[in-house]
PDB file of C-alpha atoms in Angstrom:
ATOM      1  CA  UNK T   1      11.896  -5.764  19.200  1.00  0.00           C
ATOM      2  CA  UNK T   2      15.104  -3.519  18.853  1.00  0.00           C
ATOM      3  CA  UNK T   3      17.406  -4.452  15.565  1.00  0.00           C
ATOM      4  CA  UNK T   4      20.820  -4.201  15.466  1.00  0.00           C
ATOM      5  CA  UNK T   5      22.529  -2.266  12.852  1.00  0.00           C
ATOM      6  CA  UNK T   6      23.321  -5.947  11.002  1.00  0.00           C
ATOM      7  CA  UNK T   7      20.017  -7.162  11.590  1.00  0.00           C
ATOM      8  CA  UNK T   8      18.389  -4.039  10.305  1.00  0.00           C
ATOM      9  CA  UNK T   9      20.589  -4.239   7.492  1.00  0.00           C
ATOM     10  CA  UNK T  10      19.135  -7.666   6.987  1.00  0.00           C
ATOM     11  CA  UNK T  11      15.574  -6.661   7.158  1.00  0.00           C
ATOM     12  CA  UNK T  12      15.982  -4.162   4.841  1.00  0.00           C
ATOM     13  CA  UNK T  13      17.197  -6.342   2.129  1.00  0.00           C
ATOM     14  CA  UNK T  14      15.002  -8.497   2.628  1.00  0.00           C
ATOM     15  CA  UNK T  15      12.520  -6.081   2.313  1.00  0.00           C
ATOM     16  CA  UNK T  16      13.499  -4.831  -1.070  1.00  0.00           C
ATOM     17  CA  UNK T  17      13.875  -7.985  -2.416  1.00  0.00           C
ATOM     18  CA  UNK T  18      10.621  -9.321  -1.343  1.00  0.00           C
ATOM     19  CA  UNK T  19       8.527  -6.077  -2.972  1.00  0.00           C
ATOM     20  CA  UNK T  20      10.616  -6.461  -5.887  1.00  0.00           C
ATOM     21  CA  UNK T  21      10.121 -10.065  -6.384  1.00  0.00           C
ATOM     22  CA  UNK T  22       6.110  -9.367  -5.624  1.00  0.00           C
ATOM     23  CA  UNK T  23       5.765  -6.880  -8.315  1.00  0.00           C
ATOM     24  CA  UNK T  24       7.510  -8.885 -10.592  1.00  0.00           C
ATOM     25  CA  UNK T  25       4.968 -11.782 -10.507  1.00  0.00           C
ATOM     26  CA  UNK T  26       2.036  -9.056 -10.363  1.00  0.00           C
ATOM     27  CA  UNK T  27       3.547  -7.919 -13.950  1.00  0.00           C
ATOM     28  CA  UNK T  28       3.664 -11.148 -14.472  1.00  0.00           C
ATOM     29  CA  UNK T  29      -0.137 -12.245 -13.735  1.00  0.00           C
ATOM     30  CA  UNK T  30      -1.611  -8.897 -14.686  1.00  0.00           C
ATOM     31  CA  UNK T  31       0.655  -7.713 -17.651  1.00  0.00           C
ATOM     32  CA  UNK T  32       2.462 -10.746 -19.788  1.00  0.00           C
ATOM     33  CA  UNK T  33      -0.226 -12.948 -19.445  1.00  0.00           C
ATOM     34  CA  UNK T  34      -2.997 -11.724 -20.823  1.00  0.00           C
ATOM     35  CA  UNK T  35      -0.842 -10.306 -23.163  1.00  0.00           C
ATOM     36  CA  UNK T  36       0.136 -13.693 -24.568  1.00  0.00           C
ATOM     37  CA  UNK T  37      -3.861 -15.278 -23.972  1.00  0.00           C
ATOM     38  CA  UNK T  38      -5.344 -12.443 -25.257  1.00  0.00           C
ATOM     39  CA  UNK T  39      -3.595 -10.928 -27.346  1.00  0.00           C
ATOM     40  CA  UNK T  40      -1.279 -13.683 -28.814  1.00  0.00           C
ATOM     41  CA  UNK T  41       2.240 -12.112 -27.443  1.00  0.00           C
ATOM     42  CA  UNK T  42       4.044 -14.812 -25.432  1.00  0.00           C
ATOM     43  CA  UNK T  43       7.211 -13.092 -25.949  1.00  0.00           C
ATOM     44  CA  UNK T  44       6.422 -11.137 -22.292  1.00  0.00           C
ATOM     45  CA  UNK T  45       5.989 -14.058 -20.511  1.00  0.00           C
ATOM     46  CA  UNK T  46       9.346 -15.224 -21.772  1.00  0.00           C
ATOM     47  CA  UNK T  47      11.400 -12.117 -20.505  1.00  0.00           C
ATOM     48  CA  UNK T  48       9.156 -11.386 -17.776  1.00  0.00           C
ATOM     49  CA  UNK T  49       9.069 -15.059 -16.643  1.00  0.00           C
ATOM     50  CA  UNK T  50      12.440 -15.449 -16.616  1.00  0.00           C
ATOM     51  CA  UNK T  51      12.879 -12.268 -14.082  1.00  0.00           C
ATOM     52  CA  UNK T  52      10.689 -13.179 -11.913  1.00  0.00           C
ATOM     53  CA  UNK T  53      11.784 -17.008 -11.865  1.00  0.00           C
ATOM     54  CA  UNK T  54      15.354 -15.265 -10.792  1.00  0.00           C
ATOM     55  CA  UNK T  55      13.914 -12.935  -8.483  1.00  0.00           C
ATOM     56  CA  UNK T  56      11.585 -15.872  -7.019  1.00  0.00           C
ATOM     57  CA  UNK T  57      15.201 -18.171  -6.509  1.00  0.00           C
ATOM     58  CA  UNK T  58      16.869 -14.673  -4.884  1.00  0.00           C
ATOM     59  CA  UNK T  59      13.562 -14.452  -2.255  1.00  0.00           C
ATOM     60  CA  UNK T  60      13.575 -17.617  -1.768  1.00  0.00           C
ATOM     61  CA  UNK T  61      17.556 -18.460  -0.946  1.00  0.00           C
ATOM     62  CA  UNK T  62      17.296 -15.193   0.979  1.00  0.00           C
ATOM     63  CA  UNK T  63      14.620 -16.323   3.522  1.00  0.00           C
ATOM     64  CA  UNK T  64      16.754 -18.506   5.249  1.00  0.00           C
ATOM     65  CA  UNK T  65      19.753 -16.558   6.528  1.00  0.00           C
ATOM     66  CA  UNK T  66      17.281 -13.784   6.799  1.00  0.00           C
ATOM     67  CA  UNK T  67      15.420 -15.629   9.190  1.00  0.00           C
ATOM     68  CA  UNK T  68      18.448 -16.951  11.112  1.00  0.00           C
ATOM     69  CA  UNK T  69      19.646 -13.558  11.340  1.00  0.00           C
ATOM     70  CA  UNK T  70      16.369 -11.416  12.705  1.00  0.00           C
ATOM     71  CA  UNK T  71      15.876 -15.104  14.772  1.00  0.00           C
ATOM     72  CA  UNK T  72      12.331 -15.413  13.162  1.00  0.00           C
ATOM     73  CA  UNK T  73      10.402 -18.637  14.758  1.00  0.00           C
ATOM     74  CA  UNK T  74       8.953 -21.515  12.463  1.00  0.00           C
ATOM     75  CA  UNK T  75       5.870 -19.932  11.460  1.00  0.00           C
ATOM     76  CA  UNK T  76       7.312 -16.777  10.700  1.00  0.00           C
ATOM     77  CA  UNK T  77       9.826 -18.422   8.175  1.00  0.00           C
ATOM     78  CA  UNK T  78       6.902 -20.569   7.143  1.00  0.00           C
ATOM     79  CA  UNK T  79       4.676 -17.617   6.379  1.00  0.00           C
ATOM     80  CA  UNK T  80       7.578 -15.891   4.394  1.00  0.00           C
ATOM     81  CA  UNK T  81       8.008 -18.707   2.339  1.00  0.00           C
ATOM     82  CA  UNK T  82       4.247 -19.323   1.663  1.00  0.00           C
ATOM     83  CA  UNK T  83       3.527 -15.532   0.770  1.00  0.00           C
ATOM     84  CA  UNK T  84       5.942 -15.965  -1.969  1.00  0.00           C
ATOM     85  CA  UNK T  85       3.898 -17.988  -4.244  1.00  0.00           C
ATOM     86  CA  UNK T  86       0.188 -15.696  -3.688  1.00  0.00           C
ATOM     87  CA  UNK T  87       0.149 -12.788  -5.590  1.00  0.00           C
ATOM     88  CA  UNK T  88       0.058  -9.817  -3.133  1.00  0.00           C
ATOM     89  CA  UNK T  89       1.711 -12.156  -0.792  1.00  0.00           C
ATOM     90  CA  UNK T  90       5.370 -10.379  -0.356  1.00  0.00           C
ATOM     91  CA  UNK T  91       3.230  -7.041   0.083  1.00  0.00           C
ATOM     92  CA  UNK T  92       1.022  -8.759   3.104  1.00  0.00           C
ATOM     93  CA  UNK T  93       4.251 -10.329   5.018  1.00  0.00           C
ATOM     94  CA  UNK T  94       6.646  -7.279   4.397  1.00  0.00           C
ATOM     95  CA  UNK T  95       3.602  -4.479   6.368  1.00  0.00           C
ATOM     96  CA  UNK T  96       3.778  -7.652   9.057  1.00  0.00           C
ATOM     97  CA  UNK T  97       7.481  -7.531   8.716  1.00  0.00           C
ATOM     98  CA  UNK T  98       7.539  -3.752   8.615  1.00  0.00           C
ATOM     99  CA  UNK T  99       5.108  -3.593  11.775  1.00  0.00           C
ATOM    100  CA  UNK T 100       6.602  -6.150  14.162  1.00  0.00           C
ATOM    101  CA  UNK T 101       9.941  -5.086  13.714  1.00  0.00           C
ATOM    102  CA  UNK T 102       9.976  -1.958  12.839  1.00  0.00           C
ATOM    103  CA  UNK T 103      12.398  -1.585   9.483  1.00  0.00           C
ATOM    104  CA  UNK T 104      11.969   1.084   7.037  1.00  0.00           C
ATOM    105  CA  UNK T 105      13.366   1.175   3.992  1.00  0.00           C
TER     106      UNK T 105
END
């Protein structure tokens, strides 16, 4: 499928904001909390809970006029949506992302 310039614009910031939002909840899972369960710091999962809470609101009011835009079906929105609450979710739908529709960033 051939983008236009808007839609690859689209993509692409989608794209960033979907890897940043998945790393942020991999810091999240792999950093602050065991951090504050094993080592009695909760103060990580405050500030790093609170990023990725933001970042998870940006991905997630982003999928919609993302998916308007690039004209995604149901179960591609569907699959967006769902990817953002596993951990290496975002990573799995952005190389589908990044191989059906060709966008680089």
């Amino acid at each position: 499928m051939s983008l236009t310039p808007q839609q690859h614009t689209w993509a692409k910031r989608f794209r960033w904001i979907s890897l940043i939002e998945g790393t942020s909840f991999l810091v999240l899972l792999l950093i602050a909390m065991p951090l504050k369960y094993m080592w009695d710091s909760p103060l990580a999962v405050q500030y790093v809970g609170w990023a990725h809470g933001l970042l998870f609101l940006i991905y997630i009011f982003t999928v919609f006029p993302t998916a308007h835009k690039l004209k995604w079906n149901f179960s591609r929105t569907f699959f967006a949506l769902i990817s953002s609450v596993l951990p290496f979710g975002p990573f799995i739908f952005d190389r589908n992302l990044k191989k059906s529709q060709h966008v680089d960033l």
